[in-house]
PDB file of C-alpha atoms in Angstrom:
ATOM      1  CA  UNK B  22      26.733  10.885   9.795  1.00 76.00           C
ATOM      2  CA  UNK B  23      22.779  11.579   9.088  1.00 88.00           C
ATOM      3  CA  UNK B  24      21.504  14.981   6.998  1.00 90.00           C
ATOM      4  CA  UNK B  25      19.137  16.920   8.749  1.00 96.00           C
ATOM      5  CA  UNK B  26      17.313  18.760   5.656  1.00 97.00           C
ATOM      6  CA  UNK B  27      14.552  21.323   5.681  1.00 98.00           C
ATOM      7  CA  UNK B  28      12.563  21.820   2.511  1.00 98.00           C
ATOM      8  CA  UNK B  29      10.515  24.333   1.825  1.00 97.00           C
ATOM      9  CA  UNK B  30       7.618  24.256  -1.120  1.00 95.00           C
ATOM     10  CA  UNK B  31       4.215  25.440  -1.033  1.00 92.00           C
ATOM     11  CA  UNK B  32       3.443  21.985  -2.761  1.00 91.00           C
ATOM     12  CA  UNK B  33       2.952  19.573  -0.265  1.00 91.00           C
ATOM     13  CA  UNK B  34       3.461  16.638  -3.111  1.00 91.00           C
ATOM     14  CA  UNK B  35       6.883  18.156  -3.914  1.00 92.00           C
ATOM     15  CA  UNK B  36       7.936  18.125  -0.101  1.00 94.00           C
ATOM     16  CA  UNK B  37       7.432  14.195  -0.430  1.00 91.00           C
ATOM     17  CA  UNK B  38       9.064  13.666  -3.794  1.00 90.00           C
ATOM     18  CA  UNK B  39      12.094  15.648  -2.664  1.00 92.00           C
ATOM     19  CA  UNK B  40      12.489  13.359   0.660  1.00 93.00           C
ATOM     20  CA  UNK B  41      11.555  10.369  -0.880  1.00 89.00           C
ATOM     21  CA  UNK B  42      14.064  11.214  -3.698  1.00 88.00           C
ATOM     22  CA  UNK B  43      16.457  11.803  -0.984  1.00 89.00           C
ATOM     23  CA  UNK B  44      16.252   8.588   0.973  1.00 88.00           C
ATOM     24  CA  UNK B  45      15.958   6.596  -2.426  1.00 84.00           C
ATOM     25  CA  UNK B  46      19.394   7.928  -3.424  1.00 81.00           C
ATOM     26  CA  UNK B  47      20.540   6.370  -0.470  1.00 82.00           C
ATOM     27  CA  UNK B  48      21.462   9.628   1.843  1.00 85.00           C
ATOM     28  CA  UNK B  49      21.285   8.922   5.139  1.00 87.00           C
ATOM     29  CA  UNK B  50      18.117  11.241   6.358  1.00 92.00           C
ATOM     30  CA  UNK B  51      18.304  12.122   9.898  1.00 94.00           C
ATOM     31  CA  UNK B  52      15.455  15.068  10.920  1.00 95.00           C
ATOM     32  CA  UNK B  53      13.434  15.798   8.218  1.00 96.00           C
ATOM     33  CA  UNK B  54      12.272  19.470   8.500  1.00 97.00           C
ATOM     34  CA  UNK B  55       9.332  20.921   5.834  1.00 97.00           C
ATOM     35  CA  UNK B  56       7.974  24.436   5.378  1.00 97.00           C
ATOM     36  CA  UNK B  57       5.452  25.262   2.866  1.00 96.00           C
ATOM     37  CA  UNK B  58       7.001  29.033   2.516  1.00 96.00           C
ATOM     38  CA  UNK B  59       9.659  31.501   3.184  1.00 97.00           C
ATOM     39  CA  UNK B  60       8.406  32.563   6.402  1.00 97.00           C
ATOM     40  CA  UNK B  61       8.222  29.040   7.826  1.00 97.00           C
ATOM     41  CA  UNK B  62      11.292  27.880   6.654  1.00 97.00           C
ATOM     42  CA  UNK B  63      12.889  30.815   8.565  1.00 97.00           C
ATOM     43  CA  UNK B  64      11.169  29.904  11.450  1.00 97.00           C
ATOM     44  CA  UNK B  65      12.453  26.231  11.171  1.00 97.00           C
ATOM     45  CA  UNK B  66      15.922  27.624  10.591  1.00 97.00           C
ATOM     46  CA  UNK B  67      15.975  29.657  13.952  1.00 96.00           C
ATOM     47  CA  UNK B  68      14.784  26.497  15.990  1.00 96.00           C
ATOM     48  CA  UNK B  69      16.961  23.561  14.096  1.00 96.00           C
ATOM     49  CA  UNK B  70      20.127  23.012  12.437  1.00 94.00           C
ATOM     50  CA  UNK B  71      19.852  21.930   9.391  1.00 96.00           C
ATOM     51  CA  UNK B  72      23.001  20.796   7.035  1.00 95.00           C
ATOM     52  CA  UNK B  73      21.108  21.761   3.884  1.00 96.00           C
ATOM     53  CA  UNK B  74      18.230  23.366   2.775  1.00 97.00           C
ATOM     54  CA  UNK B  75      15.700  22.828  -0.572  1.00 97.00           C
ATOM     55  CA  UNK B  76      13.848  25.961  -1.430  1.00 97.00           C
ATOM     56  CA  UNK B  77      11.034  26.775  -4.036  1.00 95.00           C
ATOM     57  CA  UNK B  78      10.865  30.183  -6.014  1.00 92.00           C
ATOM     58  CA  UNK B  79       7.461  31.030  -6.578  1.00 87.00           C
ATOM     59  CA  UNK B  80       5.812  30.359  -2.937  1.00 90.00           C
ATOM     60  CA  UNK B  81       3.093  32.571  -1.211  1.00 89.00           C
ATOM     61  CA  UNK B  82       3.732  34.233   1.924  1.00 93.00           C
ATOM     62  CA  UNK B  83       7.702  34.432   1.567  1.00 95.00           C
ATOM     63  CA  UNK B  84       9.157  33.657  -2.015  1.00 93.00           C
ATOM     64  CA  UNK B  85      12.166  31.548  -2.171  1.00 94.00           C
ATOM     65  CA  UNK B  86      14.424  34.815  -3.463  1.00 94.00           C
ATOM     66  CA  UNK B  87      13.581  36.730  -0.118  1.00 96.00           C
ATOM     67  CA  UNK B  88      14.047  33.671   1.719  1.00 97.00           C
ATOM     68  CA  UNK B  89      17.520  33.019   0.164  1.00 97.00           C
ATOM     69  CA  UNK B  90      18.445  36.925   0.902  1.00 97.00           C
ATOM     70  CA  UNK B  91      17.175  36.758   5.018  1.00 97.00           C
ATOM     71  CA  UNK B  92      19.556  34.028   5.447  1.00 97.00           C
ATOM     72  CA  UNK B  93      22.548  34.970   3.720  1.00 96.00           C
ATOM     73  CA  UNK B  94      22.424  38.208   5.581  1.00 96.00           C
ATOM     74  CA  UNK B  95      22.176  36.084   8.957  1.00 94.00           C
ATOM     75  CA  UNK B  96      25.662  35.282  10.093  1.00 93.00           C
ATOM     76  CA  UNK B  97      24.618  32.187  11.798  1.00 93.00           C
ATOM     77  CA  UNK B  98      23.222  30.746   8.220  1.00 94.00           C
ATOM     78  CA  UNK B  99      24.917  32.418   5.591  1.00 94.00           C
ATOM     79  CA  UNK B 100      27.235  29.754   4.702  1.00 94.00           C
ATOM     80  CA  UNK B 101      23.561  27.173   4.870  1.00 96.00           C
ATOM     81  CA  UNK B 102      23.977  25.048   1.282  1.00 97.00           C
ATOM     82  CA  UNK B 103      20.800  25.566  -0.359  1.00 97.00           C
ATOM     83  CA  UNK B 104      19.568  23.531  -3.323  1.00 97.00           C
ATOM     84  CA  UNK B 105      16.765  25.185  -5.359  1.00 97.00           C
ATOM     85  CA  UNK B 106      14.532  23.189  -7.160  1.00 95.00           C
ATOM     86  CA  UNK B 107      11.953  25.125  -9.303  1.00 92.00           C
ATOM     87  CA  UNK B 108      10.348  25.568 -12.811  1.00 91.00           C
ATOM     88  CA  UNK B 109      11.886  28.579 -12.816  1.00 88.00           C
ATOM     89  CA  UNK B 110      12.874  29.070 -16.408  1.00 85.00           C
ATOM     90  CA  UNK B 111      14.322  32.497 -16.622  1.00 87.00           C
ATOM     91  CA  UNK B 112      17.875  32.782 -17.354  1.00 89.00           C
ATOM     92  CA  UNK B 113      18.151  36.390 -15.548  1.00 88.00           C
ATOM     93  CA  UNK B 114      16.555  34.733 -12.669  1.00 89.00           C
ATOM     94  CA  UNK B 115      18.293  31.177 -12.516  1.00 92.00           C
ATOM     95  CA  UNK B 116      21.672  33.787 -12.415  1.00 93.00           C
ATOM     96  CA  UNK B 117      20.549  35.966  -9.591  1.00 92.00           C
ATOM     97  CA  UNK B 118      19.970  32.821  -7.685  1.00 93.00           C
ATOM     98  CA  UNK B 119      23.068  31.630  -8.320  1.00 95.00           C
ATOM     99  CA  UNK B 120      24.774  35.310  -7.057  1.00 95.00           C
ATOM    100  CA  UNK B 121      23.817  34.656  -4.268  1.00 95.00           C
ATOM    101  CA  UNK B 122      25.498  31.081  -3.474  1.00 94.00           C
ATOM    102  CA  UNK B 123      22.960  28.735  -4.019  1.00 96.00           C
ATOM    103  CA  UNK B 124      22.619  26.024  -6.375  1.00 96.00           C
ATOM    104  CA  UNK B 125      19.375  25.188  -8.979  1.00 95.00           C
ATOM    105  CA  UNK B 126      17.821  22.055 -10.235  1.00 95.00           C
ATOM    106  CA  UNK B 127      14.922  22.419 -12.709  1.00 93.00           C
ATOM    107  CA  UNK B 128      11.710  20.950 -12.214  1.00 91.00           C
ATOM    108  CA  UNK B 129      11.067  18.145 -13.262  1.00 90.00           C
ATOM    109  CA  UNK B 130      14.197  16.385 -11.887  1.00 87.00           C
ATOM    110  CA  UNK B 131      15.445  13.215 -11.502  1.00 85.00           C
ATOM    111  CA  UNK B 132      16.377  11.249  -8.814  1.00 83.00           C
ATOM    112  CA  UNK B 133      19.939  10.970 -10.253  1.00 86.00           C
ATOM    113  CA  UNK B 134      20.629  14.678 -10.623  1.00 89.00           C
ATOM    114  CA  UNK B 135      19.136  15.595  -7.357  1.00 90.00           C
ATOM    115  CA  UNK B 136      21.743  12.994  -5.659  1.00 88.00           C
ATOM    116  CA  UNK B 137      24.534  14.240  -7.844  1.00 90.00           C
ATOM    117  CA  UNK B 138      24.166  17.822  -6.846  1.00 93.00           C
ATOM    118  CA  UNK B 139      23.628  17.040  -3.131  1.00 92.00           C
ATOM    119  CA  UNK B 140      26.424  14.538  -3.002  1.00 89.00           C
ATOM    120  CA  UNK B 141      28.637  17.627  -4.905  1.00 91.00           C
ATOM    121  CA  UNK B 142      27.403  20.244  -2.590  1.00 93.00           C
ATOM    122  CA  UNK B 143      28.242  18.219   0.564  1.00 88.00           C
ATOM    123  CA  UNK B 144      31.295  16.914  -0.252  1.00 85.00           C
ATOM    124  CA  UNK B 145      29.781  13.552  -0.090  1.00 79.00           C
ATOM    125  CA  UNK B 146      31.993  10.701  -2.376  1.00 69.00           C
ATOM    126  CA  UNK B 147      30.316   8.867  -5.403  1.00 52.00           C
ATOM    127  CA  UNK B 148      30.311   5.258  -3.301  1.00 52.00           C
ATOM    128  CA  UNK B 149      30.099   6.832   0.439  1.00 50.00           C
ATOM    129  CA  UNK B 150      25.876   6.038  -0.138  1.00 45.00           C
ATOM    130  CA  UNK B 151      26.363   2.585  -1.026  1.00 45.00           C
TER     131      UNK B 151
ATOM    132  CA  UNK Z  26      -2.578  29.889 -38.726  1.00 42.00           C
ATOM    133  CA  UNK Z  27      -0.478  32.224 -37.103  1.00 43.00           C
ATOM    134  CA  UNK Z  28      -0.600  33.014 -33.403  1.00 44.00           C
ATOM    135  CA  UNK Z  29      -2.134  36.350 -33.462  1.00 39.00           C
ATOM    136  CA  UNK Z  30      -1.327  37.151 -30.107  1.00 44.00           C
ATOM    137  CA  UNK Z  31       2.138  36.505 -29.819  1.00 50.00           C
ATOM    138  CA  UNK Z  32       4.912  38.149 -32.082  1.00 53.00           C
ATOM    139  CA  UNK Z  33       6.200  34.922 -32.055  1.00 55.00           C
ATOM    140  CA  UNK Z  34       7.401  33.001 -35.110  1.00 61.00           C
ATOM    141  CA  UNK Z  35       5.795  30.157 -34.653  1.00 75.00           C
ATOM    142  CA  UNK Z  36       2.330  29.038 -35.398  1.00 81.00           C
ATOM    143  CA  UNK Z  37      -0.072  27.362 -33.354  1.00 84.00           C
ATOM    144  CA  UNK Z  38       0.485  24.201 -34.463  1.00 88.00           C
ATOM    145  CA  UNK Z  39       4.369  24.106 -33.728  1.00 90.00           C
ATOM    146  CA  UNK Z  40       3.337  25.895 -30.205  1.00 90.00           C
ATOM    147  CA  UNK Z  41       1.300  22.839 -29.850  1.00 92.00           C
ATOM    148  CA  UNK Z  42       3.565  20.713 -30.484  1.00 94.00           C
ATOM    149  CA  UNK Z  43       6.228  22.131 -27.915  1.00 95.00           C
ATOM    150  CA  UNK Z  44       3.088  22.092 -25.409  1.00 96.00           C
ATOM    151  CA  UNK Z  45       3.443  18.189 -26.227  1.00 96.00           C
ATOM    152  CA  UNK Z  46       6.861  17.818 -25.978  1.00 96.00           C
ATOM    153  CA  UNK Z  47       7.136  19.756 -22.814  1.00 96.00           C
ATOM    154  CA  UNK Z  48       4.103  17.625 -21.362  1.00 96.00           C
ATOM    155  CA  UNK Z  49       5.199  14.146 -22.256  1.00 95.00           C
ATOM    156  CA  UNK Z  50       8.672  15.215 -20.469  1.00 94.00           C
ATOM    157  CA  UNK Z  51       7.483  16.270 -17.480  1.00 95.00           C
ATOM    158  CA  UNK Z  52       4.623  13.185 -17.010  1.00 94.00           C
ATOM    159  CA  UNK Z  53       7.630  10.850 -18.059  1.00 92.00           C
ATOM    160  CA  UNK Z  54      10.113  12.247 -15.354  1.00 89.00           C
ATOM    161  CA  UNK Z  55       8.097  13.139 -12.531  1.00 88.00           C
ATOM    162  CA  UNK Z  56       4.966  10.753 -12.913  1.00 90.00           C
ATOM    163  CA  UNK Z  57       6.777   7.645 -14.935  1.00 87.00           C
ATOM    164  CA  UNK Z  58       3.574   8.058 -17.232  1.00 88.00           C
ATOM    165  CA  UNK Z  59       5.093   6.758 -20.568  1.00 87.00           C
ATOM    166  CA  UNK Z  60       3.024   7.831 -24.045  1.00 88.00           C
ATOM    167  CA  UNK Z  61       1.412   5.113 -25.972  1.00 86.00           C
ATOM    168  CA  UNK Z  62       0.011   5.034 -29.571  1.00 81.00           C
ATOM    169  CA  UNK Z  63      -3.606   6.464 -29.435  1.00 79.00           C
ATOM    170  CA  UNK Z  64      -4.900   2.648 -29.910  1.00 78.00           C
ATOM    171  CA  UNK Z  65      -3.293   1.256 -27.209  1.00 79.00           C
ATOM    172  CA  UNK Z  66      -4.586   3.947 -24.915  1.00 77.00           C
ATOM    173  CA  UNK Z  67      -8.041   2.808 -23.106  1.00 78.00           C
ATOM    174  CA  UNK Z  68     -11.375   4.504 -23.896  1.00 77.00           C
ATOM    175  CA  UNK Z  69     -13.300   5.623 -21.152  1.00 75.00           C
ATOM    176  CA  UNK Z  70     -15.868   7.966 -22.637  1.00 69.00           C
ATOM    177  CA  UNK Z  71     -17.508   8.318 -19.664  1.00 71.00           C
ATOM    178  CA  UNK Z  72     -14.641   8.375 -17.103  1.00 77.00           C
ATOM    179  CA  UNK Z  73     -14.695  11.495 -14.405  1.00 85.00           C
ATOM    180  CA  UNK Z  74     -12.146  14.117 -15.332  1.00 88.00           C
ATOM    181  CA  UNK Z  75     -10.212  16.531 -13.170  1.00 93.00           C
ATOM    182  CA  UNK Z  76      -8.925  19.494 -14.163  1.00 95.00           C
ATOM    183  CA  UNK Z  77      -6.489  21.993 -13.057  1.00 96.00           C
ATOM    184  CA  UNK Z  78      -5.146  25.392 -14.262  1.00 96.00           C
ATOM    185  CA  UNK Z  79      -2.583  28.189 -13.638  1.00 95.00           C
ATOM    186  CA  UNK Z  80      -2.551  31.741 -14.771  1.00 95.00           C
ATOM    187  CA  UNK Z  81       0.951  33.346 -15.675  1.00 94.00           C
ATOM    188  CA  UNK Z  82       1.862  36.464 -16.694  1.00 93.00           C
ATOM    189  CA  UNK Z  83       5.328  38.515 -18.220  1.00 91.00           C
ATOM    190  CA  UNK Z  84       5.762  39.439 -21.892  1.00 87.00           C
ATOM    191  CA  UNK Z  85       2.477  37.422 -22.541  1.00 87.00           C
ATOM    192  CA  UNK Z  86      -0.109  36.151 -20.365  1.00 92.00           C
ATOM    193  CA  UNK Z  87      -2.324  33.453 -20.076  1.00 93.00           C
ATOM    194  CA  UNK Z  88      -3.752  30.261 -18.693  1.00 94.00           C
ATOM    195  CA  UNK Z  89      -2.411  26.701 -18.760  1.00 95.00           C
ATOM    196  CA  UNK Z  90      -4.689  23.855 -18.410  1.00 95.00           C
ATOM    197  CA  UNK Z  91      -4.593  20.410 -17.716  1.00 96.00           C
ATOM    198  CA  UNK Z  92      -7.401  17.839 -17.536  1.00 94.00           C
ATOM    199  CA  UNK Z  93      -7.152  13.957 -16.623  1.00 94.00           C
ATOM    200  CA  UNK Z  94      -9.023  11.263 -16.652  1.00 91.00           C
ATOM    201  CA  UNK Z  95      -9.230   9.502 -12.997  1.00 90.00           C
ATOM    202  CA  UNK Z  96      -7.361   6.345 -13.600  1.00 90.00           C
ATOM    203  CA  UNK Z  97      -4.806   8.637 -14.824  1.00 93.00           C
ATOM    204  CA  UNK Z  98      -4.601  11.012 -11.795  1.00 95.00           C
ATOM    205  CA  UNK Z  99      -4.558   8.158  -9.490  1.00 93.00           C
ATOM    206  CA  UNK Z 100      -1.504   6.709 -11.270  1.00 92.00           C
ATOM    207  CA  UNK Z 101       0.249  10.284 -11.376  1.00 94.00           C
ATOM    208  CA  UNK Z 102      -0.270  10.766  -7.688  1.00 94.00           C
ATOM    209  CA  UNK Z 103       0.616   7.194  -6.898  1.00 92.00           C
ATOM    210  CA  UNK Z 104       3.949   6.993  -8.389  1.00 90.00           C
ATOM    211  CA  UNK Z 105       5.086  11.097  -7.905  1.00 90.00           C
ATOM    212  CA  UNK Z 106       4.214  10.415  -3.844  1.00 89.00           C
ATOM    213  CA  UNK Z 107       5.629   6.823  -3.913  1.00 84.00           C
ATOM    214  CA  UNK Z 108       2.313   5.072  -2.487  1.00 79.00           C
ATOM    215  CA  UNK Z 109       2.738   1.666  -4.076  1.00 74.00           C
ATOM    216  CA  UNK Z 110       0.265  -0.105  -1.287  1.00 80.00           C
ATOM    217  CA  UNK Z 111      -2.364   2.305  -0.838  1.00 87.00           C
ATOM    218  CA  UNK Z 112      -4.310   4.722  -2.720  1.00 91.00           C
ATOM    219  CA  UNK Z 113      -3.647   7.679  -2.738  1.00 93.00           C
ATOM    220  CA  UNK Z 114      -6.340  10.595  -1.294  1.00 94.00           C
ATOM    221  CA  UNK Z 115      -8.335  13.043  -3.161  1.00 94.00           C
ATOM    222  CA  UNK Z 116      -6.057  16.087  -1.830  1.00 93.00           C
ATOM    223  CA  UNK Z 117      -3.201  13.973  -2.739  1.00 93.00           C
ATOM    224  CA  UNK Z 118      -4.514  13.828  -6.340  1.00 95.00           C
ATOM    225  CA  UNK Z 119      -5.397  17.026  -6.072  1.00 95.00           C
ATOM    226  CA  UNK Z 120      -2.110  18.321  -4.761  1.00 94.00           C
ATOM    227  CA  UNK Z 121      -0.906  16.359  -8.054  1.00 95.00           C
ATOM    228  CA  UNK Z 122      -2.659  17.380 -10.549  1.00 96.00           C
ATOM    229  CA  UNK Z 123      -1.745  21.142  -9.272  1.00 96.00           C
ATOM    230  CA  UNK Z 124       1.941  20.440  -9.297  1.00 95.00           C
ATOM    231  CA  UNK Z 125       1.717  18.897 -12.428  1.00 96.00           C
ATOM    232  CA  UNK Z 126       0.198  22.174 -14.160  1.00 96.00           C
ATOM    233  CA  UNK Z 127       2.834  24.380 -12.560  1.00 95.00           C
ATOM    234  CA  UNK Z 128       5.803  22.360 -13.766  1.00 95.00           C
ATOM    235  CA  UNK Z 129       4.632  22.135 -17.464  1.00 96.00           C
ATOM    236  CA  UNK Z 130       3.872  26.104 -16.955  1.00 96.00           C
ATOM    237  CA  UNK Z 131       7.277  26.175 -15.903  1.00 94.00           C
ATOM    238  CA  UNK Z 132       8.780  24.167 -18.663  1.00 94.00           C
ATOM    239  CA  UNK Z 133       6.448  25.767 -21.882  1.00 95.00           C
ATOM    240  CA  UNK Z 134       6.800  29.282 -21.135  1.00 94.00           C
ATOM    241  CA  UNK Z 135      11.148  29.349 -21.777  1.00 92.00           C
ATOM    242  CA  UNK Z 136      10.401  26.868 -24.458  1.00 93.00           C
ATOM    243  CA  UNK Z 137       8.423  29.538 -26.491  1.00 91.00           C
ATOM    244  CA  UNK Z 138       9.955  32.717 -25.183  1.00 89.00           C
ATOM    245  CA  UNK Z 139      13.682  31.933 -24.437  1.00 88.00           C
ATOM    246  CA  UNK Z 140      15.311  31.880 -21.434  1.00 84.00           C
ATOM    247  CA  UNK Z 141      15.944  35.658 -21.065  1.00 86.00           C
ATOM    248  CA  UNK Z 142      11.989  36.546 -20.071  1.00 87.00           C
ATOM    249  CA  UNK Z 143      10.825  36.755 -16.279  1.00 87.00           C
ATOM    250  CA  UNK Z 144       7.627  35.062 -16.293  1.00 91.00           C
ATOM    251  CA  UNK Z 145       5.532  35.206 -13.020  1.00 90.00           C
ATOM    252  CA  UNK Z 146       3.201  31.972 -12.939  1.00 91.00           C
ATOM    253  CA  UNK Z 147       0.484  31.982 -10.550  1.00 91.00           C
ATOM    254  CA  UNK Z 148      -0.510  29.396  -7.966  1.00 90.00           C
ATOM    255  CA  UNK Z 149      -1.992  26.297  -9.601  1.00 94.00           C
ATOM    256  CA  UNK Z 150      -5.863  25.615  -9.100  1.00 95.00           C
ATOM    257  CA  UNK Z 151      -8.243  23.152  -9.454  1.00 96.00           C
ATOM    258  CA  UNK Z 152     -11.193  23.889 -12.040  1.00 92.00           C
ATOM    259  CA  UNK Z 153     -14.201  22.541 -12.760  1.00 85.00           C
ATOM    260  CA  UNK Z 154     -13.639  23.917 -16.624  1.00 77.00           C
ATOM    261  CA  UNK Z 155     -11.915  20.937 -18.740  1.00 73.00           C
ATOM    262  CA  UNK Z 156      -8.746  21.740 -20.769  1.00 69.00           C
ATOM    263  CA  UNK Z 157      -9.693  24.605 -23.679  1.00 75.00           C
ATOM    264  CA  UNK Z 158      -7.048  26.747 -25.380  1.00 74.00           C
ATOM    265  CA  UNK Z 159      -6.032  27.561 -28.863  1.00 82.00           C
ATOM    266  CA  UNK Z 160      -2.628  25.373 -28.358  1.00 88.00           C
ATOM    267  CA  UNK Z 161      -3.625  21.888 -27.403  1.00 90.00           C
ATOM    268  CA  UNK Z 162      -1.631  18.662 -26.875  1.00 93.00           C
ATOM    269  CA  UNK Z 163      -3.162  15.138 -26.412  1.00 93.00           C
ATOM    270  CA  UNK Z 164      -1.225  12.832 -24.552  1.00 93.00           C
ATOM    271  CA  UNK Z 165      -2.246   8.893 -24.611  1.00 92.00           C
ATOM    272  CA  UNK Z 166      -1.150   6.710 -21.774  1.00 90.00           C
ATOM    273  CA  UNK Z 167      -1.766   3.281 -20.493  1.00 87.00           C
ATOM    274  CA  UNK Z 168      -3.853   4.510 -18.125  1.00 86.00           C
ATOM    275  CA  UNK Z 169      -5.850   6.765 -20.155  1.00 88.00           C
ATOM    276  CA  UNK Z 170      -5.672  10.357 -21.985  1.00 90.00           C
ATOM    277  CA  UNK Z 171      -4.435  13.604 -20.819  1.00 94.00           C
ATOM    278  CA  UNK Z 172      -5.211  16.857 -22.312  1.00 94.00           C
ATOM    279  CA  UNK Z 173      -3.186  19.534 -21.618  1.00 95.00           C
ATOM    280  CA  UNK Z 174      -3.870  23.060 -23.432  1.00 95.00           C
ATOM    281  CA  UNK Z 175      -2.864  26.878 -23.133  1.00 94.00           C
ATOM    282  CA  UNK Z 176      -4.468  30.175 -23.871  1.00 91.00           C
ATOM    283  CA  UNK Z 177      -2.596  33.458 -24.276  1.00 83.00           C
ATOM    284  CA  UNK Z 178      -4.991  36.306 -23.371  1.00 74.00           C
ATOM    285  CA  UNK Z 179      -2.443  39.295 -23.903  1.00 62.00           C
ATOM    286  CA  UNK Z 180       0.724  40.433 -24.754  1.00 64.00           C
ATOM    287  CA  UNK Z 181       2.464  42.799 -22.597  1.00 56.00           C
ATOM    288  CA  UNK Z 182       3.287  46.086 -24.019  1.00 49.00           C
ATOM    289  CA  UNK Z 183       6.208  47.081 -25.798  1.00 45.00           C
ATOM    290  CA  UNK Z 184       8.968  48.375 -23.698  1.00 43.00           C
TER     291      UNK Z 184
END
């Protein structure tokens, strides 16, 4: 089944890198939505169903933490799998994100790391994408 | 010489070594640029350079700079974006450099201050100024040289 995804990052380069990484990892990507900040990301979620969201933390307009709070407060989206991909190095902040039910991958990431975490989050078997 | 701005046990040389290792890891993992010995890096005295900087605040504040030769930046952007057949645009190159500055900064701060302090990292920006700062690292690649530096402006008041 193809995955509909949302990538939220203020860097267009990172959005492209994540999308490229997911495709290279063999994941079947359906609709790939992109947003440059949390507010844009929420607007996308209002209009489209996605299976997983990749969210940065430090963004203008609305940061990733606030976006995640809004998602968790919305009953229609509360269970959305969220993978935070960020340079954030503070364990305090990372623990806060984990408490919100998000997973965390640190930049710089490897394609293998992203693939393994996504597979685990979505319950995709090790051989499913091959 | 002790880094006077920081009440750290590390001196500027040690901090620069951390900056070097963080930068090397970021380049290798994110851009597939690998370091070579200095005498194997191409010498390009009159190459055009591109620079970016990113400010940070927290337990201490400052700015991290990165400067790269244009050939290196083209390679960085191509590898990050997966563009084997077409050269990256000027905007893509600028965005790539800004993101590299952001990632190096985000990894440098906890490597220096530990994982508990919370820092705010500002939006990276292209700058006309070349990399300059007390803490400095030069990284030689087969495409050219990358210079990363950091300046610590102030330390937050004791809490």
